[in-house]
XYZ file of C-alpha atoms in Angstrom:
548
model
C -183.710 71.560 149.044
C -185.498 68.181 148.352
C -183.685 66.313 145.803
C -186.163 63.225 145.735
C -189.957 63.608 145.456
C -192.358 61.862 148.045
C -193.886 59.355 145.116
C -195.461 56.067 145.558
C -193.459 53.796 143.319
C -194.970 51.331 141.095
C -195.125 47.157 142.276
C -193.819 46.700 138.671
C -190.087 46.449 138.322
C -187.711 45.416 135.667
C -184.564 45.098 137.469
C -184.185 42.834 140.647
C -182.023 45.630 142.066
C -183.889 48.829 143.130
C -182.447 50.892 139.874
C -186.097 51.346 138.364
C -188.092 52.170 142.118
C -185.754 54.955 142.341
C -186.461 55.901 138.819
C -189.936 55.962 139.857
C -189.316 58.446 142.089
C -187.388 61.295 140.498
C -190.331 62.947 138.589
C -191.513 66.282 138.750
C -188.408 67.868 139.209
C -186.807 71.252 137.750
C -184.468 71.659 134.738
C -181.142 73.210 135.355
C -179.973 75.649 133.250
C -176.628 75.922 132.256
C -176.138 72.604 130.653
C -175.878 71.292 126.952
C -179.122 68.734 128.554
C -180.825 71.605 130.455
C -183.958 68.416 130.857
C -181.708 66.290 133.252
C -182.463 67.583 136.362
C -180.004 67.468 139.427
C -181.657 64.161 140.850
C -181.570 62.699 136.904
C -177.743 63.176 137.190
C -177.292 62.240 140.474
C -179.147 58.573 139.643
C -177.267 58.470 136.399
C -174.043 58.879 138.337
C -174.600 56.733 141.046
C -176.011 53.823 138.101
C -173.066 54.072 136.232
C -170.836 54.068 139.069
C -171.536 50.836 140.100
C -169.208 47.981 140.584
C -169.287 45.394 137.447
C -170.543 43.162 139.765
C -173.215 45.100 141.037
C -174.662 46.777 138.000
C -176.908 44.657 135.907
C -176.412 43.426 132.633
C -177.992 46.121 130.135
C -178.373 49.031 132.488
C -176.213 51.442 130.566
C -178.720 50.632 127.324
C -181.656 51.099 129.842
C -180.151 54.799 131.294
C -179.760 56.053 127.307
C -183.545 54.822 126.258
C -185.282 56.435 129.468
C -183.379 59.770 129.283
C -183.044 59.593 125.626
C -179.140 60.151 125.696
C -176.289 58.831 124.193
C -173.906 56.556 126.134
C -170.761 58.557 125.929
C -172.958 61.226 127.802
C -173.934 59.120 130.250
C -170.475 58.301 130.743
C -169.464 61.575 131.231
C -172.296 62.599 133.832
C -170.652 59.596 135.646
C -167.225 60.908 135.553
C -168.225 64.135 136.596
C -170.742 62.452 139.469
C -167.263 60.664 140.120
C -164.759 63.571 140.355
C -167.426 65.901 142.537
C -167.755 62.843 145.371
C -164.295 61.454 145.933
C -165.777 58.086 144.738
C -163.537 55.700 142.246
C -165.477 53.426 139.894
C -166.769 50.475 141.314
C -168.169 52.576 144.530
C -164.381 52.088 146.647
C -164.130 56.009 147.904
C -160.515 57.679 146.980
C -157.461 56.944 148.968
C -155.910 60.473 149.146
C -152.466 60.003 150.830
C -150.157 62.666 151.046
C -147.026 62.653 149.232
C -143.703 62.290 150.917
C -141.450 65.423 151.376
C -138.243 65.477 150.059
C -136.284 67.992 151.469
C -135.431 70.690 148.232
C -131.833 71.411 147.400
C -132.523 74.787 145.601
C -132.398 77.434 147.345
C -135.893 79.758 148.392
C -135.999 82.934 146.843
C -137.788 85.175 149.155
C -139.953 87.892 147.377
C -139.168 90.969 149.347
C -140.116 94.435 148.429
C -137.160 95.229 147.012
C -137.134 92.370 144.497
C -140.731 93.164 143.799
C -139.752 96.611 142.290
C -136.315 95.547 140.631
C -138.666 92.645 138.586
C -141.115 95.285 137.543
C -138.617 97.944 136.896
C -136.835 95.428 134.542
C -140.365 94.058 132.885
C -140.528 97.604 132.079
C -136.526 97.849 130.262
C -135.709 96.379 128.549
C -138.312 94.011 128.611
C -141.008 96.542 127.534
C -143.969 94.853 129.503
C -147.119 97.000 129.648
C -148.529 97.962 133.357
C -151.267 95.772 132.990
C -148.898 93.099 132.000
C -146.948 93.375 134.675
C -149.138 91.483 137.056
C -149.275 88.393 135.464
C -145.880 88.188 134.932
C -145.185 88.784 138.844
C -147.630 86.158 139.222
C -146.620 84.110 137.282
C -142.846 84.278 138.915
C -143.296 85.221 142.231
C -147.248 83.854 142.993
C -147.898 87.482 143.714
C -149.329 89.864 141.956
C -149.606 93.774 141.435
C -152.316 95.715 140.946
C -151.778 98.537 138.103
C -152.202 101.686 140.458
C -149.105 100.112 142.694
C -146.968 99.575 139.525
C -147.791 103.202 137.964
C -146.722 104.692 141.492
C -143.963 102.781 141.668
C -142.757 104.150 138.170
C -144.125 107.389 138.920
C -141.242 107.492 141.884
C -138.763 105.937 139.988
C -139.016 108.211 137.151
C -138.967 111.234 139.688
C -135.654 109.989 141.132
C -134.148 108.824 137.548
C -134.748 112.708 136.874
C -133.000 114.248 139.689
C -130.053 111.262 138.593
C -129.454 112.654 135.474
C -129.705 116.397 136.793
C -126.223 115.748 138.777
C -124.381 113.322 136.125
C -121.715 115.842 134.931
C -121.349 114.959 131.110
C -117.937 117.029 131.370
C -116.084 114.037 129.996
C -117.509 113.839 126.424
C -115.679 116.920 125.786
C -116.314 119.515 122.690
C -119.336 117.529 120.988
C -121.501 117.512 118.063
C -125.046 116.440 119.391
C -127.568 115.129 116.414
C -131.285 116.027 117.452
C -134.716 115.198 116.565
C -138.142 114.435 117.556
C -140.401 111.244 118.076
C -143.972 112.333 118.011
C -146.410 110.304 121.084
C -150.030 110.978 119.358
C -148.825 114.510 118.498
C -146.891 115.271 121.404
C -143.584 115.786 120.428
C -140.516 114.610 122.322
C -137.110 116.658 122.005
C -134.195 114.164 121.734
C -130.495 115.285 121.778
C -127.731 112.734 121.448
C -124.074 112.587 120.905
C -123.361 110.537 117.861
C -120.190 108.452 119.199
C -121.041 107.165 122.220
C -124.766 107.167 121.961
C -125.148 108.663 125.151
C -128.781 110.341 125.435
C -128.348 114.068 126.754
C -131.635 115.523 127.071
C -135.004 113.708 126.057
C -137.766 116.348 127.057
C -141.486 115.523 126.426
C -143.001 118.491 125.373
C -146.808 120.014 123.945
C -144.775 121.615 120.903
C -141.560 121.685 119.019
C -141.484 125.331 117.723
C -138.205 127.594 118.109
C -138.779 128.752 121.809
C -139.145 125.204 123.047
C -136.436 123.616 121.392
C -133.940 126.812 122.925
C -135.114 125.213 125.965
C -134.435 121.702 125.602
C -130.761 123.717 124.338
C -130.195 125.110 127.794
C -131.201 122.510 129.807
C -129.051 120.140 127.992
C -126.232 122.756 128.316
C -127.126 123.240 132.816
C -125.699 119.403 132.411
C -121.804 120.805 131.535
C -122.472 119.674 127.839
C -120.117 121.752 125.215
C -121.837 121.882 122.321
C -120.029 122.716 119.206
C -122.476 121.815 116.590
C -125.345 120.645 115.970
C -126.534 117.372 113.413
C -130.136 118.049 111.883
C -132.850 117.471 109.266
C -134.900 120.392 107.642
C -136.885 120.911 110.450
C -137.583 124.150 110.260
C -137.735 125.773 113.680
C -134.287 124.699 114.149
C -132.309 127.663 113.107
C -134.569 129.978 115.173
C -134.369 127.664 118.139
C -130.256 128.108 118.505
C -130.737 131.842 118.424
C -133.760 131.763 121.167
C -131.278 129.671 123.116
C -128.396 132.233 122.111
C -126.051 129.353 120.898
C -123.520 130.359 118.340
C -122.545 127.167 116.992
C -122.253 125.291 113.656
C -124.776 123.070 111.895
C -124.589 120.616 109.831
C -127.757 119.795 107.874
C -128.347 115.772 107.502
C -127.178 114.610 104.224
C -129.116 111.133 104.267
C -132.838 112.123 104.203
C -132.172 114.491 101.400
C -130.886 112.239 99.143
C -133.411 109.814 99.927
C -135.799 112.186 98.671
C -133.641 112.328 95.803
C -133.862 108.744 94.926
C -138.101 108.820 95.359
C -138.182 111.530 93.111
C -136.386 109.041 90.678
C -138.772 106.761 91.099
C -141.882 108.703 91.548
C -140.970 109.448 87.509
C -140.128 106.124 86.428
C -143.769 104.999 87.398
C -145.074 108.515 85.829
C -142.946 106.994 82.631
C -144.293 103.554 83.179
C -147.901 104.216 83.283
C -146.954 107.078 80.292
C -145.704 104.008 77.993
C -148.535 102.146 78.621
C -150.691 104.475 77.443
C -148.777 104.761 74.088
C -149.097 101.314 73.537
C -152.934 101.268 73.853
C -153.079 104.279 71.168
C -150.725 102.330 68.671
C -153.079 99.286 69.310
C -156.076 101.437 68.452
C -154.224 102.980 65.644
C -153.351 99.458 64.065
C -157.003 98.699 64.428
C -158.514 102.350 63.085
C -156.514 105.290 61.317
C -157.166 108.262 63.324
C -155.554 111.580 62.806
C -156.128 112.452 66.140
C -155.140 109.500 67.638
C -152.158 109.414 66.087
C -151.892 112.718 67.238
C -152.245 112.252 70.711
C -149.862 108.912 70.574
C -146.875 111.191 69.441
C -147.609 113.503 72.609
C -147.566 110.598 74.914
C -144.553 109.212 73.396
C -142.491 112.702 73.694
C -143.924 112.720 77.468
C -142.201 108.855 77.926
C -139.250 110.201 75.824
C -139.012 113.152 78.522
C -139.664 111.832 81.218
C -137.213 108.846 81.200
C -134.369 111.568 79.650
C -135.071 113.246 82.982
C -135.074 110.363 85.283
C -131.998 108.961 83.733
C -130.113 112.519 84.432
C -131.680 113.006 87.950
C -130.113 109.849 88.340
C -126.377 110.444 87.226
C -126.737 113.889 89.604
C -127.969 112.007 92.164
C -124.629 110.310 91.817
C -123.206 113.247 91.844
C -124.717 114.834 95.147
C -123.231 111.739 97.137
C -120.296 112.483 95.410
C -119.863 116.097 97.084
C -121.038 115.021 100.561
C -118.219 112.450 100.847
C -115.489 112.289 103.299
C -113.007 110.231 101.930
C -112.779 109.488 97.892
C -113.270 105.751 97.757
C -111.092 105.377 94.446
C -108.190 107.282 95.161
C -108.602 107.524 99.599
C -108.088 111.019 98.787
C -109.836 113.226 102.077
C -111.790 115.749 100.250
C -111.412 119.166 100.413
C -113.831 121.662 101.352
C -113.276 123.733 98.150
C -113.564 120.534 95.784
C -117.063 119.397 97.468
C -118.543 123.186 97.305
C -117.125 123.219 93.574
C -118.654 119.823 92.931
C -122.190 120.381 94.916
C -122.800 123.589 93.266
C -122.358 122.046 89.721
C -124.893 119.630 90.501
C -127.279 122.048 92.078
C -126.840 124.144 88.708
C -127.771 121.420 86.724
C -130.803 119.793 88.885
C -132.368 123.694 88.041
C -132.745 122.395 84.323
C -133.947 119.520 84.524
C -138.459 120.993 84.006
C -140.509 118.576 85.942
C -142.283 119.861 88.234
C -141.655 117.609 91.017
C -138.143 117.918 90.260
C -138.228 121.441 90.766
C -140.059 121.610 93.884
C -137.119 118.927 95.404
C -134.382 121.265 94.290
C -136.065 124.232 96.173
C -135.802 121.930 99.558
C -132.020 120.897 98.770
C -131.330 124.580 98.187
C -132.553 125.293 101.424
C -130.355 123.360 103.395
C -127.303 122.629 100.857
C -125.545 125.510 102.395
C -125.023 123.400 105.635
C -123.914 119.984 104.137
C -120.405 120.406 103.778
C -120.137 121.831 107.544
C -118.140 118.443 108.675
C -115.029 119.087 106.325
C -114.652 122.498 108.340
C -114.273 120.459 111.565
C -112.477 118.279 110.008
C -110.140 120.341 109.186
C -107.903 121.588 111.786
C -107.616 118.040 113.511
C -106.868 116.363 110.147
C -103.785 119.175 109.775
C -102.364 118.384 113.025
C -102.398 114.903 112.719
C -100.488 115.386 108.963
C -97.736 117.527 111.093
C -97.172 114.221 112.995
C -97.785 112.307 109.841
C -94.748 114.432 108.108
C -92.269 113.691 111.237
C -92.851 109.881 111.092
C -93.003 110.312 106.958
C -90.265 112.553 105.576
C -90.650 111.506 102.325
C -93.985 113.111 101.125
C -94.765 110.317 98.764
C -94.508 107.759 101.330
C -96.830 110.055 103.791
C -99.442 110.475 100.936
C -99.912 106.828 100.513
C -100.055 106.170 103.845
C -102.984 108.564 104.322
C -104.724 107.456 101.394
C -104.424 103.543 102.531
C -105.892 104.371 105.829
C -108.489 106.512 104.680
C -109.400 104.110 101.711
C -109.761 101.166 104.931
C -112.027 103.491 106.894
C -114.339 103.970 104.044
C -114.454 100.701 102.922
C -115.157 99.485 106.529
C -117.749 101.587 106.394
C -119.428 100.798 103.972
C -119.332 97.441 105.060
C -120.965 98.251 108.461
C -123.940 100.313 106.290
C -124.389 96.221 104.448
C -122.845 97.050 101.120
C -120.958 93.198 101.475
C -120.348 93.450 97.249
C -117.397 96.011 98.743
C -115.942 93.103 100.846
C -112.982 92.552 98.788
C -112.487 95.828 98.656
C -111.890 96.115 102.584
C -110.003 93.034 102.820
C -107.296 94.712 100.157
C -107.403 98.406 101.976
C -106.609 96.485 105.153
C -103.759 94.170 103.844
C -102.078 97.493 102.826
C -102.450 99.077 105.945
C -101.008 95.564 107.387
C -98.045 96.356 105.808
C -97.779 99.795 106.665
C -97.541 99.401 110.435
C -96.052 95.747 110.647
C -92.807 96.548 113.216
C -93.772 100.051 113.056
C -95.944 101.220 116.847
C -95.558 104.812 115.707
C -97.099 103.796 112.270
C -99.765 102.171 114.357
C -100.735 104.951 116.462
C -101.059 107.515 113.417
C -103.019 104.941 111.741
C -105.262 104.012 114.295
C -105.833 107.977 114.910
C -107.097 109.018 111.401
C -109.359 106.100 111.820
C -110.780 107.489 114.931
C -110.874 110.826 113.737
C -113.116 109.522 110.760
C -115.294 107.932 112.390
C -115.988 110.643 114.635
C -116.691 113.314 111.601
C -121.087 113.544 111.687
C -122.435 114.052 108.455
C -125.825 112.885 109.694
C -128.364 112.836 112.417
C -128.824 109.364 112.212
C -127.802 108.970 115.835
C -130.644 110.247 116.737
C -132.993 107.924 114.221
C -131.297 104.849 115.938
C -132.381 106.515 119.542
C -136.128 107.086 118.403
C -136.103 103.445 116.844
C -135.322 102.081 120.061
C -137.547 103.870 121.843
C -140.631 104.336 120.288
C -141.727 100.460 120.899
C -141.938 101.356 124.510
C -144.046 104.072 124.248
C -146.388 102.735 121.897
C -146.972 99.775 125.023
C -147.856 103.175 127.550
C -150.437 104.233 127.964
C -150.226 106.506 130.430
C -147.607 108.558 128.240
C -150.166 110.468 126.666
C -150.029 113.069 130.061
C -146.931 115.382 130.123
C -145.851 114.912 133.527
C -145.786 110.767 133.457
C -144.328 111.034 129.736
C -141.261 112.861 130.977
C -140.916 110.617 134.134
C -140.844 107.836 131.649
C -138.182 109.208 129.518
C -136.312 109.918 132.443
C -135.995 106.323 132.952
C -135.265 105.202 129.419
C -132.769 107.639 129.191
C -130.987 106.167 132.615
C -131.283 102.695 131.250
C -130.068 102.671 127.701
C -126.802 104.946 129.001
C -126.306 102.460 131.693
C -126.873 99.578 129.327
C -124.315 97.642 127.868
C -124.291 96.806 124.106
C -124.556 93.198 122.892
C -123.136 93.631 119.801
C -121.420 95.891 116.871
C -118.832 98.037 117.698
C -119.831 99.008 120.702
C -119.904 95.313 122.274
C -119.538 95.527 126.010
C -119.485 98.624 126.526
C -122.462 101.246 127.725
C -122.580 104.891 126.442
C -121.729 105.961 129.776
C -118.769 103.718 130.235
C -117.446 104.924 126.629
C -118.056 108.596 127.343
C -115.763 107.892 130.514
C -118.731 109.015 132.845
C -118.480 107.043 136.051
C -122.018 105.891 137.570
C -120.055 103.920 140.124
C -122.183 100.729 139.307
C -123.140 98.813 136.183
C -126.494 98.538 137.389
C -129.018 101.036 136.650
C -131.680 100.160 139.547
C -128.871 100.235 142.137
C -128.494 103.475 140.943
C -132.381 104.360 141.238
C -132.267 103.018 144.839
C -132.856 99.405 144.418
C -129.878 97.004 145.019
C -129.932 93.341 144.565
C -131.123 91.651 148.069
């Protein structure tokens, strides 16, 4: 390529140094595209560069001035072609070239990690949990650590044979240990793929999560069977309304009892309440705009249709206002302990109690109203299920209650003290902290219950477990599916069957391997509290990758 032009220059000069000759001679040359000054050509900026970068001593007075008037430019660009005429030819201003020396080694006292293959999968296997990292992520974070990167079809067969061998993991862990359970089950949709969770409630141990096309009776009798191949004992069942459920234990020929959730119901309860207080609301308003327009113009049938409006506010907060105080009424009967009196209720008192209510929800007209009460009565028949389990443990801890407690006045207000400190305590884990005061008297009474006393301890410390392990709810299984939905709204590839169940299979290995950070729990993983023995704490030296 010729950079310069063969051209004759001109006997007339300005400068005494040969800055305007060579001028001279760059015409006729080609733009270059690209550039904010697509004009200056690549022999304009090379003779702006080389002008610029002359020594102070060598560049003539006024040349800068000169540069911006021929090429009709500003200064600070001209500066800036120099820089970059500078940087591209090793030159420092002043025309010295750049001393490049290289820098002293100093010998490193950390230690060299060496990336082996090994590492390489336990970093991506824990960008995936818990750091939720999607595939395509993945290589610029191994970049980023290890100055080597991934492509995305080595990470999804790397996962792909991980989940394969998380599966065949958690076909062989014998759940034996968790005893008699209740599981609490449910289903987190993936587009509209369902996927069939089980869990037990206590430890939070995952026992089947099965990705599946459908969640009608047949399929969920098979998640049932599987989860019962893994030497689960399942003596009931914690569930919302769902309504393939009650076919799905009979498909799966499991004769066990169920205990509808008592939460979501009574949630709908309180949306109901104020689905009417807005119908009320927007009711009232309307009666005021009629009484403005009656103030303003007599009308008989205004005034008319103002009295109907009024009798629908009248109504419809006389309804809300009692479908509030039943409300009341329904958390009432589902209760497990009587927070006034620590009284442990009785399954004949709650059924008394629950069908009242139901009796008097039928009265109450609204429609919507009416349409609720046909879902409760649908599944009120299975809320009180927990006080029949609770039963016969709660009677033989009373027989050892009565040895340690001759006096039955003395073993009453025992009971009562510890159950009143379990439901406080509870309701201060649920963030009800106006009920702190409350706990902090319930548990100076219990204080002086078992002060000196071990046995007194030990009973105590019993009817608090057995409390906390009664499941009136499947939100177990809520807390599961809000945990892992995040990850599988970062995969992609989830949306097939096959590498959706080979994901769960992993999830499911980490989070019972995992160890809790806080809460109850602290410390402690779900297998480690179920008393199921991995032999490590470390989930991906279980998969087959041990630290290096």
């Amino acid at each position: 390529m010729s950079v310069y032009s063969a051209v004759v220059p001109s006997a007339s000069v300005t400068w005494p140094d040969p800055i305007e000759t060579v001028w001279q001679i760059l015409s006729g040359q080609e733009s270059l595209s690209g550039y904010q000054r697509p004009d200056l050509g690549l022999a304009d900026r090379l003779f702006i560069g080389a002008v610029v970068n002359l020594s102070p001593e060598r560049r003539p007075w006024g040349s800068i001035t000169w540069l911006a008037d021929i090429f009709a430019t500003s200064r600070p660009t001209l500066y800036a072609i120099g820089e970059r005429w500078r940087s591209l030819s090793g030159v420092q201003p002043g025309g010295r070239p750049l001393q490049i020396t290289a820098p002293l080694e100093t010998p490193s006292t950390e230690p060299r990690v060496i990336v082996t293959p090994n590492r390489r999968a336990r970093m991506i296997l824990t960008l995936l949990m818990p750091g939720g990292v999607s595939g395509r992520s993945i290589d610029d974070c191994l970049r980023v650590a290890f100055d080597q990167g991934q492509s995305t079809g080595f990470v999804s067969e790397l996962l792909h044979r991980a989940g394969q061998r998380a599966g065949e993991i958690l076909e062989k862990i014998d759940h034996t240990p968790l005893g008699a359970v209740v599981l609490a089950r449910d289903e987190l949709f993936t587009g509209r793929d369902p996927n069939l969770l089980l869990v037990e409630p206590h430890t939070l141990v995952i026992t089947g999560l099965y990705a599946a096309t459908d969640r009608d009776a047949d399929t969920w009798g098979c998640a049932l069977l599987f989860t019962q191949d893994r030497q689960v004992q399942i003596i009931g069942l914690a569930e919302d309304g769902c309504t393939p459920y009650a076919a799905s234990c009979r498909a799966a020929g499991l004769d066990t009892a169920i205990q509808k959730d008592v939460w979501h119901p009574l949630a709908d309860v309180g949306q109901v309440i104020r689905d009417l207080e807005r119908e009320g609301l927007r009711a009232m308003t309307a009666a005021d705009k009629l009484e403005r327009r009656l103030r303003k113009q007599w009308s008989e049938a205004t005034f008319a249709e103002w009295v109907l409006v009024t009798e629908q506010v009248e109504d419809l907060l006389t309804q809300s206002s009692r479908l509030r105080f039943w409300r009341d009424c329904l958390w009432d009967a589902v209760e497990v302990v009587d927070r006034r009196r620590g009284e442990i209720r009785d399954r004949a008192i709650n059924q008394w109690l629950l069908t009242e209510t139901m009796t008097a929800l039928r009265q109450l007209g609204h429609p919507r109203i009416q349409k609720l009460v046909e879902r409760l009565d649908e599944q009120s028949a299975d809320w009180l299920t927990f006080l029949d389990s609770l039963a016969t443990p709660l009677a033989e801890w009373q027989l050892r209650l009565v040895e340690h407690f001759p006096d039955p006045t003395q073993a009453d207000h025992f009971q009562s003290d510890v159950a009143r400190l379990w439901r406080w305590e509870h309701t201060q884990r649920s963030g009800q902290t106006r009920w702190r005061p409350m706990a902090v008297t319930a548990r100076q009474r219990v204080a002086e219950w078992v002060v000196n006393d071990p046995s007194a301890q030990r009973l105590a410390e019993d009817l608090l477990t057995l409390l906390e392990r009664t499941v009136r709810t499947s939100c177990a299984a809520e807390t599961i599916n809000s945990v892992l939905r995040p990850y599988l709204n970062n995969r992609r590839e989830c949306t097939d069957l096959l590498s959706r169940q080979l994901f769960l299979n992993l999830f499911v290995l980490w989070f019972n391997m995992h160890r809790f950070e806080r809460g109850p729990r602290q410390g402690k993983s779900p297998y480690e509290l179920a008393g199921i023995n991995m032999g490590t704490d470390d989930w991906l030296t279980v998969l087959g990758f041990p630290p290096d």
